[in-house]
PDB file of C-alpha atoms in Angstrom:
ATOM      1  CA  MET A   1      11.461  -3.120 -12.822  1.00 91.00           C
ATOM      2  CA  LEU A   2       7.708  -3.138 -13.297  1.00 95.00           C
ATOM      3  CA  LEU A   3       7.115   0.091 -11.196  1.00 97.00           C
ATOM      4  CA  GLU A   4       9.599   2.886 -10.463  1.00 97.00           C
ATOM      5  CA  VAL A   5       8.427   5.850  -8.387  1.00 97.00           C
ATOM      6  CA  GLU A   6      11.070   8.616  -8.465  1.00 96.00           C
ATOM      7  CA  ASN A   7      11.040  11.760  -6.151  1.00 95.00           C
ATOM      8  CA  LEU A   8       7.188  11.842  -6.029  1.00 97.00           C
ATOM      9  CA  HIS A   9       5.667  15.049  -4.657  1.00 97.00           C
ATOM     10  CA  THR A  10       1.815  15.255  -4.193  1.00 97.00           C
ATOM     11  CA  THR A  11       0.694  18.652  -2.921  1.00 96.00           C
ATOM     12  CA  PHE A  12      -2.458  20.389  -1.752  1.00 94.00           C
ATOM     13  CA  GLY A  13      -3.420  24.047  -1.462  1.00 85.00           C
ATOM     14  CA  ASP A  14      -0.470  26.335  -1.213  1.00 81.00           C
ATOM     15  CA  ASP A  15       1.982  23.592  -2.138  1.00 86.00           C
ATOM     16  CA  VAL A  16       1.604  21.657   1.026  1.00 93.00           C
ATOM     17  CA  ALA A  17       3.360  18.399   0.246  1.00 95.00           C
ATOM     18  CA  VAL A  18       1.513  15.395   1.539  1.00 96.00           C
ATOM     19  CA  VAL A  19       3.962  13.124  -0.309  1.00 97.00           C
ATOM     20  CA  ALA A  20       7.318  14.914  -0.187  1.00 94.00           C
ATOM     21  CA  GLY A  21       9.921  13.133  -2.487  1.00 93.00           C
ATOM     22  CA  ALA A  22       9.059   9.523  -2.187  1.00 95.00           C
ATOM     23  CA  SER A  23      11.125   7.004  -4.234  1.00 95.00           C
ATOM     24  CA  PHE A  24      10.852   3.166  -4.522  1.00 96.00           C
ATOM     25  CA  GLU A  25      10.511   0.403  -7.059  1.00 96.00           C
ATOM     26  CA  ILE A  26       8.775  -2.918  -7.395  1.00 97.00           C
ATOM     27  CA  ALA A  27       9.802  -5.957  -9.401  1.00 95.00           C
ATOM     28  CA  ARG A  28       7.385  -8.397 -11.112  1.00 93.00           C
ATOM     29  CA  GLY A  29       6.123 -11.000  -8.669  1.00 93.00           C
ATOM     30  CA  GLN A  30       7.482  -9.057  -5.645  1.00 95.00           C
ATOM     31  CA  THR A  31       5.626  -7.679  -2.652  1.00 96.00           C
ATOM     32  CA  LEU A  32       6.776  -4.277  -1.378  1.00 97.00           C
ATOM     33  CA  ALA A  33       5.291  -3.186   1.900  1.00 97.00           C
ATOM     34  CA  LEU A  34       4.872   0.569   2.558  1.00 97.00           C
ATOM     35  CA  VAL A  35       4.681   1.003   6.308  1.00 96.00           C
ATOM     36  CA  GLY A  36       4.209   3.796   8.841  1.00 94.00           C
ATOM     37  CA  GLU A  37       1.748   5.360  11.213  1.00 92.00           C
ATOM     38  CA  SER A  38      -1.662   6.838   9.990  1.00 91.00           C
ATOM     39  CA  GLY A  39      -0.987  10.311   8.364  1.00 91.00           C
ATOM     40  CA  CYS A  40       2.432   9.437   6.962  1.00 94.00           C
ATOM     41  CA  GLY A  41       1.161   9.629   3.347  1.00 94.00           C
ATOM     42  CA  LYS A  42       0.959   5.977   2.449  1.00 95.00           C
ATOM     43  CA  SER A  43      -2.515   6.040   0.973  1.00 94.00           C
ATOM     44  CA  MET A  44      -1.956   9.267  -0.899  1.00 96.00           C
ATOM     45  CA  THR A  45       1.133   7.572  -2.486  1.00 97.00           C
ATOM     46  CA  ALA A  46      -1.170   4.687  -3.730  1.00 96.00           C
ATOM     47  CA  LEU A  47      -3.695   7.343  -5.083  1.00 96.00           C
ATOM     48  CA  SER A  48      -0.957   9.032  -6.762  1.00 97.00           C
ATOM     49  CA  ILE A  49       0.249   5.923  -8.626  1.00 97.00           C
ATOM     50  CA  MET A  50      -3.386   5.387  -9.784  1.00 96.00           C
ATOM     51  CA  ARG A  51      -3.679   9.088 -10.690  1.00 96.00           C
ATOM     52  CA  LEU A  52      -6.703   9.345  -8.422  1.00 95.00           C
ATOM     53  CA  VAL A  53      -5.525  12.300  -6.153  1.00 95.00           C
ATOM     54  CA  PRO A  54      -8.596  14.104  -5.076  1.00 93.00           C
ATOM     55  CA  VAL A  55      -9.052  17.751  -6.012  1.00 92.00           C
ATOM     56  CA  PRO A  56      -7.469  20.172  -5.057  1.00 92.00           C
ATOM     57  CA  GLY A  57      -4.518  17.828  -4.817  1.00 95.00           C
ATOM     58  CA  ARG A  58      -2.071  17.354  -7.616  1.00 95.00           C
ATOM     59  CA  ILE A  59       1.168  15.528  -8.395  1.00 96.00           C
ATOM     60  CA  SER A  60       3.628  18.446  -8.613  1.00 95.00           C
ATOM     61  CA  ALA A  61       6.869  16.695  -9.379  1.00 95.00           C
ATOM     62  CA  GLY A  62       8.451  13.300  -9.922  1.00 96.00           C
ATOM     63  CA  ARG A  63       7.995  10.264 -12.167  1.00 96.00           C
ATOM     64  CA  ILE A  64       5.888   7.297 -11.921  1.00 98.00           C
ATOM     65  CA  VAL A  65       7.145   4.667 -14.600  1.00 98.00           C
ATOM     66  CA  PHE A  66       5.077   1.577 -15.008  1.00 97.00           C
ATOM     67  CA  ASP A  67       6.503  -1.132 -17.395  1.00 95.00           C
ATOM     68  CA  GLY A  68       8.469   1.567 -19.132  1.00 95.00           C
ATOM     69  CA  ARG A  69       5.684   4.136 -19.539  1.00 95.00           C
ATOM     70  CA  ASP A  70       5.636   7.349 -17.503  1.00 96.00           C
ATOM     71  CA  LEU A  71       2.108   7.396 -16.110  1.00 97.00           C
ATOM     72  CA  LEU A  72       2.222  11.271 -15.617  1.00 96.00           C
ATOM     73  CA  ALA A  73       2.603  11.683 -19.383  1.00 95.00           C
ATOM     74  CA  LEU A  74      -0.607   9.721 -20.140  1.00 95.00           C
ATOM     75  CA  ASP A  75      -3.835  11.534 -20.780  1.00 95.00           C
ATOM     76  CA  GLU A  76      -6.908  10.551 -18.815  1.00 93.00           C
ATOM     77  CA  ARG A  77      -8.297   8.249 -21.467  1.00 92.00           C
ATOM     78  CA  GLN A  78      -5.005   6.311 -21.616  1.00 94.00           C
ATOM     79  CA  MET A  79      -4.936   6.109 -17.796  1.00 94.00           C
ATOM     80  CA  ARG A  80      -8.406   4.711 -17.678  1.00 91.00           C
ATOM     81  CA  ARG A  81      -7.397   1.861 -19.841  1.00 89.00           C
ATOM     82  CA  LEU A  82      -4.747   0.899 -17.320  1.00 92.00           C
ATOM     83  CA  ARG A  83      -6.807   1.329 -14.125  1.00 91.00           C
ATOM     84  CA  GLY A  84      -8.601  -1.932 -13.296  1.00 85.00           C
ATOM     85  CA  ASP A  85      -6.726  -3.665 -16.091  1.00 89.00           C
ATOM     86  CA  ARG A  86      -3.065  -3.740 -15.724  1.00 93.00           C
ATOM     87  CA  ILE A  87      -2.927  -1.734 -12.418  1.00 95.00           C
ATOM     88  CA  ALA A  88      -5.725  -2.477  -9.770  1.00 93.00           C
ATOM     89  CA  MET A  89      -6.423  -1.398  -6.259  1.00 92.00           C
ATOM     90  CA  ILE A  90      -8.059  -2.771  -3.197  1.00 90.00           C
ATOM     91  CA  PHE A  91      -9.276   0.262  -1.287  1.00 85.00           C
ATOM     92  CA  GLN A  92      -9.064   0.499   2.434  1.00 78.00           C
ATOM     93  CA  GLU A  93     -12.836   0.387   3.269  1.00 76.00           C
ATOM     94  CA  PRO A  94     -14.866  -1.772   0.788  1.00 73.00           C
ATOM     95  CA  MET A  95     -18.249  -0.486   2.021  1.00 74.00           C
ATOM     96  CA  SER A  96     -17.415   3.020   0.840  1.00 77.00           C
ATOM     97  CA  SER A  97     -15.690   1.720  -2.325  1.00 82.00           C
ATOM     98  CA  LEU A  98     -18.453  -0.571  -3.597  1.00 90.00           C
ATOM     99  CA  ASN A  99     -21.485   1.109  -5.133  1.00 91.00           C
ATOM    100  CA  PRO A 100     -24.412   0.439  -2.679  1.00 92.00           C
ATOM    101  CA  VAL A 101     -27.102   0.561  -5.322  1.00 94.00           C
ATOM    102  CA  LEU A 102     -25.605  -2.048  -7.667  1.00 94.00           C
ATOM    103  CA  THR A 103     -25.229  -5.842  -6.998  1.00 95.00           C
ATOM    104  CA  VAL A 104     -21.647  -6.975  -6.510  1.00 95.00           C
ATOM    105  CA  GLY A 105     -22.025  -9.021  -9.657  1.00 95.00           C
ATOM    106  CA  ALA A 106     -23.053  -6.024 -11.742  1.00 95.00           C
ATOM    107  CA  GLN A 107     -19.958  -4.216 -10.521  1.00 93.00           C
ATOM    108  CA  ILE A 108     -17.556  -7.000 -11.469  1.00 94.00           C
ATOM    109  CA  VAL A 109     -19.390  -7.587 -14.804  1.00 94.00           C
ATOM    110  CA  GLU A 110     -18.909  -3.870 -15.649  1.00 91.00           C
ATOM    111  CA  SER A 111     -15.108  -4.084 -15.245  1.00 89.00           C
ATOM    112  CA  LEU A 112     -14.883  -7.194 -17.354  1.00 92.00           C
ATOM    113  CA  ARG A 113     -16.909  -5.742 -20.103  1.00 92.00           C
ATOM    114  CA  LEU A 114     -14.966  -2.439 -20.129  1.00 88.00           C
ATOM    115  CA  HIS A 115     -11.466  -3.881 -19.957  1.00 88.00           C
ATOM    116  CA  ARG A 116     -11.914  -7.282 -21.604  1.00 88.00           C
ATOM    117  CA  GLY A 117     -14.650  -6.594 -24.017  1.00 89.00           C
ATOM    118  CA  LEU A 118     -16.597  -9.733 -22.894  1.00 91.00           C
ATOM    119  CA  ALA A 119     -20.271 -10.231 -23.883  1.00 94.00           C
ATOM    120  CA  LEU A 120     -22.719  -9.904 -21.058  1.00 94.00           C
ATOM    121  CA  ARG A 121     -23.258 -13.741 -20.713  1.00 94.00           C
ATOM    122  CA  ALA A 122     -19.482 -14.483 -20.765  1.00 95.00           C
ATOM    123  CA  ALA A 123     -18.778 -11.673 -18.275  1.00 94.00           C
ATOM    124  CA  ARG A 124     -21.418 -13.108 -15.852  1.00 94.00           C
ATOM    125  CA  ARG A 125     -19.861 -16.546 -16.127  1.00 94.00           C
ATOM    126  CA  ARG A 126     -16.370 -15.107 -15.428  1.00 94.00           C
ATOM    127  CA  CYS A 127     -17.835 -13.134 -12.462  1.00 95.00           C
ATOM    128  CA  VAL A 128     -19.086 -16.293 -10.851  1.00 95.00           C
ATOM    129  CA  GLU A 129     -15.736 -18.009 -11.399  1.00 92.00           C
ATOM    130  CA  LEU A 130     -13.912 -14.939  -9.725  1.00 91.00           C
ATOM    131  CA  LEU A 131     -16.161 -15.049  -6.679  1.00 92.00           C
ATOM    132  CA  ARG A 132     -15.533 -18.830  -6.429  1.00 90.00           C
ATOM    133  CA  GLU A 133     -11.715 -18.276  -6.805  1.00 83.00           C
ATOM    134  CA  VAL A 134     -11.566 -15.729  -3.812  1.00 84.00           C
ATOM    135  CA  GLY A 135     -13.428 -18.198  -1.620  1.00 83.00           C
ATOM    136  CA  ILE A 136     -17.028 -16.794  -1.560  1.00 89.00           C
ATOM    137  CA  PRO A 137     -19.469 -19.740  -1.066  1.00 90.00           C
ATOM    138  CA  ASP A 138     -22.481 -20.193  -3.339  1.00 93.00           C
ATOM    139  CA  PRO A 139     -21.123 -17.531  -5.847  1.00 94.00           C
ATOM    140  CA  GLN A 140     -24.120 -17.985  -8.230  1.00 94.00           C
ATOM    141  CA  ARG A 141     -26.410 -16.643  -5.543  1.00 94.00           C
ATOM    142  CA  ARG A 142     -23.914 -13.997  -4.141  1.00 94.00           C
ATOM    143  CA  VAL A 143     -23.568 -12.253  -7.499  1.00 94.00           C
ATOM    144  CA  GLY A 144     -27.099 -10.939  -7.111  1.00 95.00           C
ATOM    145  CA  GLU A 145     -26.597  -9.452  -3.578  1.00 95.00           C
ATOM    146  CA  TYR A 146     -25.767  -5.927  -2.612  1.00 95.00           C
ATOM    147  CA  PRO A 147     -22.744  -4.868  -0.609  1.00 93.00           C
ATOM    148  CA  HIS A 148     -24.882  -4.254   2.587  1.00 93.00           C
ATOM    149  CA  GLN A 149     -26.041  -7.889   2.452  1.00 93.00           C
ATOM    150  CA  MET A 150     -22.456  -9.184   3.023  1.00 91.00           C
ATOM    151  CA  SER A 151     -20.057  -9.312   5.938  1.00 87.00           C
ATOM    152  CA  GLY A 152     -16.805  -7.269   6.053  1.00 82.00           C
ATOM    153  CA  GLY A 153     -14.828 -10.258   5.056  1.00 82.00           C
ATOM    154  CA  MET A 154     -17.087 -10.972   2.106  1.00 88.00           C
ATOM    155  CA  ARG A 155     -16.988  -7.447   0.924  1.00 89.00           C
ATOM    156  CA  GLN A 156     -13.246  -7.505   1.076  1.00 85.00           C
ATOM    157  CA  ARG A 157     -13.192 -10.654  -1.029  1.00 87.00           C
ATOM    158  CA  VAL A 158     -15.455  -8.993  -3.579  1.00 91.00           C
ATOM    159  CA  MET A 159     -12.968  -6.090  -3.752  1.00 89.00           C
ATOM    160  CA  ILE A 160     -10.138  -8.604  -4.362  1.00 86.00           C
ATOM    161  CA  ALA A 161     -12.244 -10.321  -7.077  1.00 88.00           C
ATOM    162  CA  MET A 162     -12.957  -7.043  -8.825  1.00 89.00           C
ATOM    163  CA  ALA A 163      -9.277  -6.048  -8.541  1.00 88.00           C
ATOM    164  CA  LEU A 164      -8.177  -9.331  -9.969  1.00 85.00           C
ATOM    165  CA  ALA A 165     -10.795  -9.685 -12.740  1.00 87.00           C
ATOM    166  CA  CYS A 166      -8.459  -8.511 -15.498  1.00 86.00           C
ATOM    167  CA  GLN A 167      -5.370 -10.206 -14.016  1.00 86.00           C
ATOM    168  CA  PRO A 168      -3.374  -7.133 -13.369  1.00 92.00           C
ATOM    169  CA  ASP A 169       0.428  -6.891 -13.323  1.00 94.00           C
ATOM    170  CA  LEU A 170       0.338  -4.719 -10.245  1.00 96.00           C
ATOM    171  CA  LEU A 171      -2.074  -4.864  -7.322  1.00 95.00           C
ATOM    172  CA  ILE A 172      -2.120  -2.009  -4.839  1.00 95.00           C
ATOM    173  CA  ALA A 173      -3.604  -3.315  -1.544  1.00 93.00           C
ATOM    174  CA  ASP A 174      -4.304  -0.466   0.927  1.00 92.00           C
ATOM    175  CA  GLU A 175      -4.864  -1.871   4.393  1.00 88.00           C
ATOM    176  CA  PRO A 176      -6.515  -4.981   2.929  1.00 85.00           C
ATOM    177  CA  THR A 177      -7.294  -6.455   6.402  1.00 79.00           C
ATOM    178  CA  THR A 178      -8.390  -3.411   8.299  1.00 73.00           C
ATOM    179  CA  ALA A 179     -11.341  -4.053  10.718  1.00 65.00           C
ATOM    180  CA  LEU A 180     -11.307  -7.789   9.955  1.00 73.00           C
ATOM    181  CA  ASP A 181     -10.940 -10.399  12.702  1.00 77.00           C
ATOM    182  CA  VAL A 182      -7.708 -12.328  12.766  1.00 82.00           C
ATOM    183  CA  THR A 183      -9.081 -15.437  11.275  1.00 81.00           C
ATOM    184  CA  VAL A 184     -10.492 -13.529   8.267  1.00 77.00           C
ATOM    185  CA  GLN A 185      -7.161 -11.544   8.020  1.00 80.00           C
ATOM    186  CA  ALA A 186      -5.264 -14.776   7.760  1.00 84.00           C
ATOM    187  CA  GLN A 187      -7.694 -16.062   5.054  1.00 82.00           C
ATOM    188  CA  ILE A 188      -7.385 -12.702   3.020  1.00 80.00           C
ATOM    189  CA  LEU A 189      -3.655 -12.726   3.257  1.00 86.00           C
ATOM    190  CA  GLU A 190      -3.297 -16.409   2.146  1.00 87.00           C
ATOM    191  CA  LEU A 191      -5.659 -15.628  -0.706  1.00 82.00           C
ATOM    192  CA  LEU A 192      -3.524 -12.782  -1.986  1.00 85.00           C
ATOM    193  CA  ARG A 193      -0.370 -14.904  -1.720  1.00 88.00           C
ATOM    194  CA  ARG A 194      -1.892 -17.722  -3.654  1.00 86.00           C
ATOM    195  CA  LEU A 195      -3.277 -15.408  -6.382  1.00 82.00           C
ATOM    196  CA  GLN A 196       0.034 -13.563  -6.531  1.00 89.00           C
ATOM    197  CA  VAL A 197       1.895 -16.883  -7.353  1.00 88.00           C
ATOM    198  CA  GLU A 198      -0.850 -17.899  -9.919  1.00 85.00           C
ATOM    199  CA  HIS A 199      -0.800 -14.553 -11.753  1.00 82.00           C
ATOM    200  CA  GLN A 200       2.693 -13.396 -11.180  1.00 87.00           C
ATOM    201  CA  MET A 201       1.524 -10.082  -9.844  1.00 92.00           C
ATOM    202  CA  ALA A 202       3.588  -7.462  -8.099  1.00 96.00           C
ATOM    203  CA  ILE A 203       1.955  -6.186  -4.895  1.00 96.00           C
ATOM    204  CA  LEU A 204       2.255  -2.913  -3.147  1.00 97.00           C
ATOM    205  CA  LEU A 205       1.118  -3.615   0.351  1.00 96.00           C
ATOM    206  CA  ILE A 206       0.153  -0.579   2.383  1.00 95.00           C
ATOM    207  CA  THR A 207      -0.202  -1.259   6.132  1.00 90.00           C
ATOM    208  CA  HIS A 208       0.736  -0.231   9.570  1.00 85.00           C
ATOM    209  CA  ASP A 209       0.649  -3.791  10.843  1.00 86.00           C
ATOM    210  CA  LEU A 210       4.245  -4.994  11.048  1.00 89.00           C
ATOM    211  CA  GLY A 211       3.148  -8.650  11.734  1.00 86.00           C
ATOM    212  CA  ILE A 212       1.483  -8.834   8.271  1.00 89.00           C
ATOM    213  CA  VAL A 213       4.656  -7.303   6.756  1.00 93.00           C
ATOM    214  CA  ALA A 214       6.834  -9.958   8.260  1.00 90.00           C
ATOM    215  CA  GLY A 215       4.735 -12.648   6.791  1.00 88.00           C
ATOM    216  CA  CYS A 216       4.072 -11.354   3.288  1.00 90.00           C
ATOM    217  CA  ALA A 217       6.618  -8.831   1.962  1.00 95.00           C
ATOM    218  CA  GLN A 218      10.078  -9.353   0.477  1.00 95.00           C
ATOM    219  CA  ARG A 219      10.997  -5.641   0.685  1.00 97.00           C
ATOM    220  CA  VAL A 220       9.870  -2.809   3.120  1.00 97.00           C
ATOM    221  CA  CYS A 221       9.864   0.942   2.751  1.00 97.00           C
ATOM    222  CA  VAL A 222       9.134   2.874   5.915  1.00 97.00           C
ATOM    223  CA  MET A 223       7.394   6.126   5.413  1.00 97.00           C
ATOM    224  CA  TYR A 224       7.319   9.170   7.773  1.00 97.00           C
ATOM    225  CA  SER A 225       5.671  12.455   7.055  1.00 95.00           C
ATOM    226  CA  GLY A 226       5.453  11.924   3.264  1.00 95.00           C
ATOM    227  CA  ARG A 227       9.122  10.729   2.880  1.00 96.00           C
ATOM    228  CA  ILE A 228      10.719   7.283   2.710  1.00 96.00           C
ATOM    229  CA  VAL A 229      13.113   7.129   5.583  1.00 97.00           C
ATOM    230  CA  GLU A 230      14.332   3.579   5.213  1.00 97.00           C
ATOM    231  CA  SER A 231      14.188   0.821   2.591  1.00 97.00           C
ATOM    232  CA  ALA A 232      15.515  -2.740   2.996  1.00 97.00           C
ATOM    233  CA  PRO A 233      14.823  -6.341   2.463  1.00 97.00           C
ATOM    234  CA  ALA A 234      12.232  -7.344   4.936  1.00 96.00           C
ATOM    235  CA  ALA A 235      14.461  -9.858   6.893  1.00 95.00           C
ATOM    236  CA  GLU A 236      17.203  -7.266   7.067  1.00 95.00           C
ATOM    237  CA  LEU A 237      15.001  -4.495   8.290  1.00 96.00           C
ATOM    238  CA  PHE A 238      13.425  -6.626  11.126  1.00 95.00           C
ATOM    239  CA  ALA A 239      16.874  -7.852  12.255  1.00 94.00           C
ATOM    240  CA  ARG A 240      18.786  -4.678  12.004  1.00 94.00           C
ATOM    241  CA  PRO A 241      16.664  -1.564  11.712  1.00 95.00           C
ATOM    242  CA  GLN A 242      18.840   1.592  11.003  1.00 94.00           C
ATOM    243  CA  HIS A 243      16.468   4.589  11.232  1.00 95.00           C
ATOM    244  CA  PRO A 244      15.305   5.692  14.722  1.00 94.00           C
ATOM    245  CA  TYR A 245      11.742   5.711  13.462  1.00 96.00           C
ATOM    246  CA  THR A 246      11.907   2.081  12.281  1.00 96.00           C
ATOM    247  CA  GLN A 247      13.488   1.100  15.594  1.00 94.00           C
ATOM    248  CA  ALA A 248      10.756   2.721  17.526  1.00 93.00           C
ATOM    249  CA  LEU A 249       8.080   1.124  15.394  1.00 93.00           C
ATOM    250  CA  LEU A 250       9.488  -2.347  15.943  1.00 93.00           C
ATOM    251  CA  GLU A 251       9.964  -1.749  19.718  1.00 90.00           C
ATOM    252  CA  SER A 252       6.274  -0.783  19.962  1.00 86.00           C
ATOM    253  CA  VAL A 253       5.109  -4.123  18.653  1.00 82.00           C
ATOM    254  CA  PRO A 254       3.860  -6.514  21.383  1.00 77.00           C
ATOM    255  CA  ARG A 255       5.806  -9.745  21.769  1.00 71.00           C
ATOM    256  CA  LEU A 256       4.748 -12.945  23.618  1.00 60.00           C
ATOM    257  CA  GLU A 257       7.682 -14.046  25.807  1.00 60.00           C
ATOM    258  CA  VAL A 258       6.678 -17.316  27.701  1.00 54.00           C
ATOM    259  CA  GLY A 259       9.053 -18.229  30.484  1.00 56.00           C
ATOM    260  CA  GLY A 260      11.534 -15.528  29.702  1.00 56.00           C
ATOM    261  CA  PRO A 261      12.792 -12.686  31.770  1.00 59.00           C
ATOM    262  CA  THR A 262      10.610 -10.036  33.269  1.00 60.00           C
ATOM    263  CA  PRO A 263       8.300  -8.704  30.550  1.00 63.00           C
ATOM    264  CA  ARG A 264       9.485  -5.384  29.055  1.00 66.00           C
ATOM    265  CA  ARG A 265       7.296  -2.472  28.718  1.00 73.00           C
ATOM    266  CA  LEU A 266       6.261  -1.491  25.251  1.00 76.00           C
ATOM    267  CA  LYS A 267       8.017   1.484  23.750  1.00 80.00           C
ATOM    268  CA  VAL A 268       5.785   4.502  23.111  1.00 85.00           C
ATOM    269  CA  ILE A 269       6.737   7.039  20.360  1.00 90.00           C
ATOM    270  CA  PRO A 270       6.046  10.442  21.948  1.00 90.00           C
ATOM    271  CA  GLY A 271       3.913  12.891  20.075  1.00 91.00           C
ATOM    272  CA  GLU A 272       2.279  12.260  16.711  1.00 93.00           C
ATOM    273  CA  VAL A 273       3.001  12.448  13.013  1.00 94.00           C
ATOM    274  CA  PRO A 274       2.929  16.279  12.140  1.00 94.00           C
ATOM    275  CA  ARG A 275       0.394  17.523   9.720  1.00 93.00           C
ATOM    276  CA  PRO A 276       1.955  18.230   6.320  1.00 93.00           C
ATOM    277  CA  GLU A 277       1.541  22.021   6.722  1.00 92.00           C
ATOM    278  CA  GLN A 278       3.208  21.774  10.121  1.00 93.00           C
ATOM    279  CA  ARG A 279       6.182  19.575   9.043  1.00 93.00           C
ATOM    280  CA  PRO A 280       9.222  20.767  11.085  1.00 92.00           C
ATOM    281  CA  GLY A 281      12.411  21.912   9.455  1.00 90.00           C
ATOM    282  CA  GLY A 282      15.156  19.339   9.137  1.00 92.00           C
ATOM    283  CA  CYS A 283      14.314  15.785   9.677  1.00 94.00           C
ATOM    284  CA  ALA A 284      10.547  15.604  10.246  1.00 94.00           C
ATOM    285  CA  PHE A 285      11.042  12.987  13.006  1.00 95.00           C
ATOM    286  CA  HIS A 286      13.476  14.847  15.001  1.00 94.00           C
ATOM    287  CA  PRO A 287      10.927  16.375  17.520  1.00 93.00           C
ATOM    288  CA  ARG A 288      10.021  12.727  18.401  1.00 93.00           C
ATOM    289  CA  CYS A 289      13.488  11.220  18.187  1.00 92.00           C
ATOM    290  CA  GLU A 290      15.486  10.355  21.354  1.00 87.00           C
ATOM    291  CA  LEU A 291      18.702  10.782  19.561  1.00 86.00           C
ATOM    292  CA  ALA A 292      18.355  14.032  17.664  1.00 83.00           C
ATOM    293  CA  GLY A 293      18.631  16.437  20.681  1.00 74.00           C
ATOM    294  CA  ALA A 294      22.428  16.628  20.640  1.00 70.00           C
ATOM    295  CA  HIS A 295      22.772  16.679  16.786  1.00 79.00           C
ATOM    296  CA  PRO A 296      22.031  20.086  15.233  1.00 83.00           C
ATOM    297  CA  PRO A 297      21.773  18.865  11.525  1.00 88.00           C
ATOM    298  CA  CYS A 298      18.686  16.847  12.537  1.00 92.00           C
ATOM    299  CA  ARG A 299      16.900  20.088  13.179  1.00 90.00           C
ATOM    300  CA  HIS A 300      18.134  22.116  10.203  1.00 89.00           C
ATOM    301  CA  ALA A 301      18.664  19.785   7.198  1.00 92.00           C
ATOM    302  CA  VAL A 302      16.513  17.236   5.564  1.00 93.00           C
ATOM    303  CA  PRO A 303      18.467  14.012   5.443  1.00 93.00           C
ATOM    304  CA  ALA A 304      18.877  12.360   2.024  1.00 93.00           C
ATOM    305  CA  LEU A 305      17.978   8.686   1.396  1.00 93.00           C
ATOM    306  CA  ARG A 306      21.438   7.223   1.099  1.00 93.00           C
ATOM    307  CA  PRO A 307      22.861   3.666   0.694  1.00 92.00           C
ATOM    308  CA  ALA A 308      23.232   2.019   3.960  1.00 90.00           C
ATOM    309  CA  GLY A 309      24.429  -1.447   3.071  1.00 88.00           C
ATOM    310  CA  PRO A 310      23.475  -4.041   0.434  1.00 88.00           C
ATOM    311  CA  GLN A 311      20.175  -3.340  -1.048  1.00 91.00           C
ATOM    312  CA  ARG A 312      19.143  -0.992   1.652  1.00 94.00           C
ATOM    313  CA  CYS A 313      18.874   2.854   2.223  1.00 95.00           C
ATOM    314  CA  CYS A 314      18.409   5.181   5.161  1.00 96.00           C
ATOM    315  CA  ALA A 315      17.718   8.881   5.540  1.00 95.00           C
ATOM    316  CA  CYS A 316      19.214   9.755   8.866  1.00 94.00           C
ATOM    317  CA  HIS A 317      22.075  12.189   9.740  1.00 91.00           C
ATOM    318  CA  LEU A 318      23.005   9.998  12.587  1.00 87.00           C
ATOM    319  CA  ARG A 319      23.488   6.981  10.448  1.00 75.00           C
ATOM    320  CA  GLU A 320      25.398   8.620   7.524  1.00 65.00           C
ATOM    321  CA  ALA A 321      28.760   8.179   9.230  1.00 48.00           C
ATOM    322  CA  ALA A 322      28.084   4.757  10.431  1.00 49.00           C
ATOM    323  CA  PRO A 323      29.731   1.911   8.527  1.00 47.00           C
ATOM    324  CA  ALA A 324      27.531   0.050   5.996  1.00 45.00           C
ATOM    325  CA  GLY A 325      26.135  -3.336   6.825  1.00 43.00           C
TER     326      GLY A 325
END
């Protein structure tokens, strides 16, 4: 495995766990989707892998093993060598991630010179090639533009070019199509698929859009309140979800049913994801779960993530006694 995350805990303040024991792994060339509602801890998981947890947060337990090296055992200098080189990240909002007072070309050139040791002229040539590779027209002119002079789709492509500048082994894409129209979304996703094949990257795709997951990911981890509650191959998860939260997420997705029976009402999950400091005892989903009311363990014991069939796991008291499959 290229990346192994084991029992990761990321805490703030008085040991409030935003990520509360997450475990998953990603193979080379594989896309793993991490899905869940806003506030479930997906982005903080990504920042933990990059060792960019904002102060006063800290990684308080667990292991993050990348290509055989425990990232938590590296000092900051060693970690900086990996960031942007072998591990890269596309942040959720490019306008706040790109430096507004530097041209996009200068920002890409800086990464190339730092991690690849290129001379200035060679780095500039490579920068133009990268912008062309991610589909930005007239790249020789665009390298001299500032982020505010570009559209949202263009800025997202610049972020991708910057992330791919050093041909990383692992790309973390945090909501890479947020706030983009559907046409640009499709272009960005196709671009990532093409570049993944060309560079044999592993991708950790963080999103709440299950339509994107269905078209891009080989495996899916469903996260709720800082914990992984289900993990499965993508096709299996969509065909046979086992955790009540996964089932509710899938039932809340609009479907186009032309000429079929009377359209069904979309399922609404009552309530909202609890804040980490207000996480209830037992299964964190139990206050919103339609099945938990008559099952006391749901309110009193945190369910473990257990095998629930070939290549899949589920953390649910109600599913532990069910036959695997």
